[in-house]
Coordinates of C-alpha atoms in Angstrom, one line a residue:
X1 CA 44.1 14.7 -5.8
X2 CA 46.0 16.6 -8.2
X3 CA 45.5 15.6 -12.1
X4 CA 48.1 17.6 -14.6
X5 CA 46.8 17.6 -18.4
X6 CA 47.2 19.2 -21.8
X7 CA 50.7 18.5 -22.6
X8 CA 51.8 17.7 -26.1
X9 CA 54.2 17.7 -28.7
X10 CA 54.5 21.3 -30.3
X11 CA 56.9 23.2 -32.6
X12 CA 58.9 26.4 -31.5
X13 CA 56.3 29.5 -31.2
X14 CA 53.7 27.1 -30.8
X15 CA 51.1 27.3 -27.9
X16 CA 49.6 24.9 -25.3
X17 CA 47.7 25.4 -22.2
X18 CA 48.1 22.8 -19.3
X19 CA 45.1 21.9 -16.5
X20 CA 45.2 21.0 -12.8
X21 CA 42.6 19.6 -11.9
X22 CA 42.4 19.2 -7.7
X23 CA 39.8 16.3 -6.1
X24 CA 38.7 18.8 -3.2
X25 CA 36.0 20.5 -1.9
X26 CA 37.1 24.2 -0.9
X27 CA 39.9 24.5 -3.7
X28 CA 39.7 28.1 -3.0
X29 CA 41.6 27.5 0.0
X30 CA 44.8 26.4 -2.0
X31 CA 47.5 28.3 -3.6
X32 CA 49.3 26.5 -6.7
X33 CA 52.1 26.3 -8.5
X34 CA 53.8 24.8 -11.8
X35 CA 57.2 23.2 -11.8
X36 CA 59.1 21.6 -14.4
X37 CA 61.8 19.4 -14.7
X38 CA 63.8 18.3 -17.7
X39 CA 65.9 15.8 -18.4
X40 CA 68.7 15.4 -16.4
X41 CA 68.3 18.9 -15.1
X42 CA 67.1 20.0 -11.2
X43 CA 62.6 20.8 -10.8
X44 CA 62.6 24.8 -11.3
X45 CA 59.2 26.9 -10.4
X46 CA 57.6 28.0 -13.4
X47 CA 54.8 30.0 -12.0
X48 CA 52.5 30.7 -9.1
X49 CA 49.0 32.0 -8.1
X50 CA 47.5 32.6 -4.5
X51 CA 43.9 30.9 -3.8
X52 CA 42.1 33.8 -4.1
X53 CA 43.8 33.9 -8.0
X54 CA 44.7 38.1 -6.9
X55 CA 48.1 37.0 -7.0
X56 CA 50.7 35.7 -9.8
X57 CA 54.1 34.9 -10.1
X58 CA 56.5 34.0 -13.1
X59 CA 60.1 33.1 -12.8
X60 CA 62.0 35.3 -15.9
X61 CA 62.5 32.9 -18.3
X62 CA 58.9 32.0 -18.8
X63 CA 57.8 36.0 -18.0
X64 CA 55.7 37.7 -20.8
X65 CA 55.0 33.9 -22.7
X66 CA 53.1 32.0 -19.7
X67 CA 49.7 32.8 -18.3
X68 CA 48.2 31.3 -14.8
X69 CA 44.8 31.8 -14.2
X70 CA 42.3 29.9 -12.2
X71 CA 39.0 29.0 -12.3
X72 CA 37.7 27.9 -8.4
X73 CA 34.3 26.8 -9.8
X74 CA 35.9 24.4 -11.7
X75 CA 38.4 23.5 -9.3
X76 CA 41.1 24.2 -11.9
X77 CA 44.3 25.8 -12.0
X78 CA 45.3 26.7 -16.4
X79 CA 49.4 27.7 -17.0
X80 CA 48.8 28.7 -21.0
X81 CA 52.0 28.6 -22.4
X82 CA 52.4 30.9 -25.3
X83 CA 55.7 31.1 -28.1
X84 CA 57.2 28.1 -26.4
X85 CA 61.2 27.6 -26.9
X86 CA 63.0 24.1 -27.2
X87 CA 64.1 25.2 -23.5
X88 CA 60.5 24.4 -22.4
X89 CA 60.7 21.4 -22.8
X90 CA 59.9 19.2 -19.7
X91 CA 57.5 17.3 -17.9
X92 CA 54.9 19.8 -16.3
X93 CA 54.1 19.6 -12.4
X94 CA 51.1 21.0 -10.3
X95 CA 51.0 21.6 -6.9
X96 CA 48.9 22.7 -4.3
X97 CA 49.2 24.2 -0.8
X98 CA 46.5 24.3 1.7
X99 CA 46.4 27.8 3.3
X100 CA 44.4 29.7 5.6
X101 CA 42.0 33.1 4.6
X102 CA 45.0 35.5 6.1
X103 CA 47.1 34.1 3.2
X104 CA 44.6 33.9 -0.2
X105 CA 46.9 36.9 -1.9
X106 CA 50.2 35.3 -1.2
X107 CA 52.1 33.1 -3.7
X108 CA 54.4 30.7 -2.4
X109 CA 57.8 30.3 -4.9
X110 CA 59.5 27.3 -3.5
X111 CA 58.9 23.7 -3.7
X112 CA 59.4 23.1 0.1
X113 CA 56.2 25.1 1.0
X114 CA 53.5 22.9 -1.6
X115 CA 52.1 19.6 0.5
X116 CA 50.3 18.1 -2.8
X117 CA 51.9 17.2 -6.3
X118 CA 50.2 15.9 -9.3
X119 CA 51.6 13.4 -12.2
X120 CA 53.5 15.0 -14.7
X121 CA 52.3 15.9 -17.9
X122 CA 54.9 16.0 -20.9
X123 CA 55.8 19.1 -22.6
X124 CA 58.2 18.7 -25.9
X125 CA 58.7 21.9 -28.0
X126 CA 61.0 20.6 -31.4
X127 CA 60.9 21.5 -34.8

């Protein structure tokens, strides 16, 4: 239900901006989030954004380079990834949580909360 794209191949300081794409009809009642995981290392959060899109969250070391928007008309969730570091490297994971109208400004920051995952989609940042 959840479809991950835009990933590539990019030099340091380049840019990219990933899509989720969700297969449901009130998308507006899911809040999202972007994991990654690298080789051989543990799935971190990258960022978050409540249904209602009102609410963002980035963890520190993507903070002032990554953007998360969405766009509910197109069922679509963006992460635009800005001066990207050999550290971002990763494969990039969406995820989606089905939440109720009391909750559409909060984010949720841990994996344990997100019922839906997407594919990965493969982010390399090397010179």
């Amino acid at each position: 239900q959840l479809q991950a794209s835009g990933g590539g191949s990019v030099q340091p300081g380049g840019s990219l901006r990933l899509s989720c794409a969700a297969s449901v009809l009130d998308f507006d009642s899911y809040a999202v989030g972007w994991f990654r995981q690298a080789p051989g290392k543990e799935r971190e959060g990258v960022s978050y954004i409540s249904s209602s899109g009102s609410s963002t969250y980035y963890v520190d070391s993507v903070k002032g380079r990554f953007t998360i928007s969405r766009d509910n008309a197109k069922n679509t969730v963006y992460l635009q990834m800005g001066s990207l570091k050999p550290e971002d490297t990763a494969f990039y994971y969406c995820s989606a949580k089905r939440i109720t109208s009391a909750y559409s400004e909060r984010v949720y920051r841990h994996d344990y909360y997100y019922d839906y995952w997407g594919q990965g989609t493969e982010v390399t940042v090397s010179s």
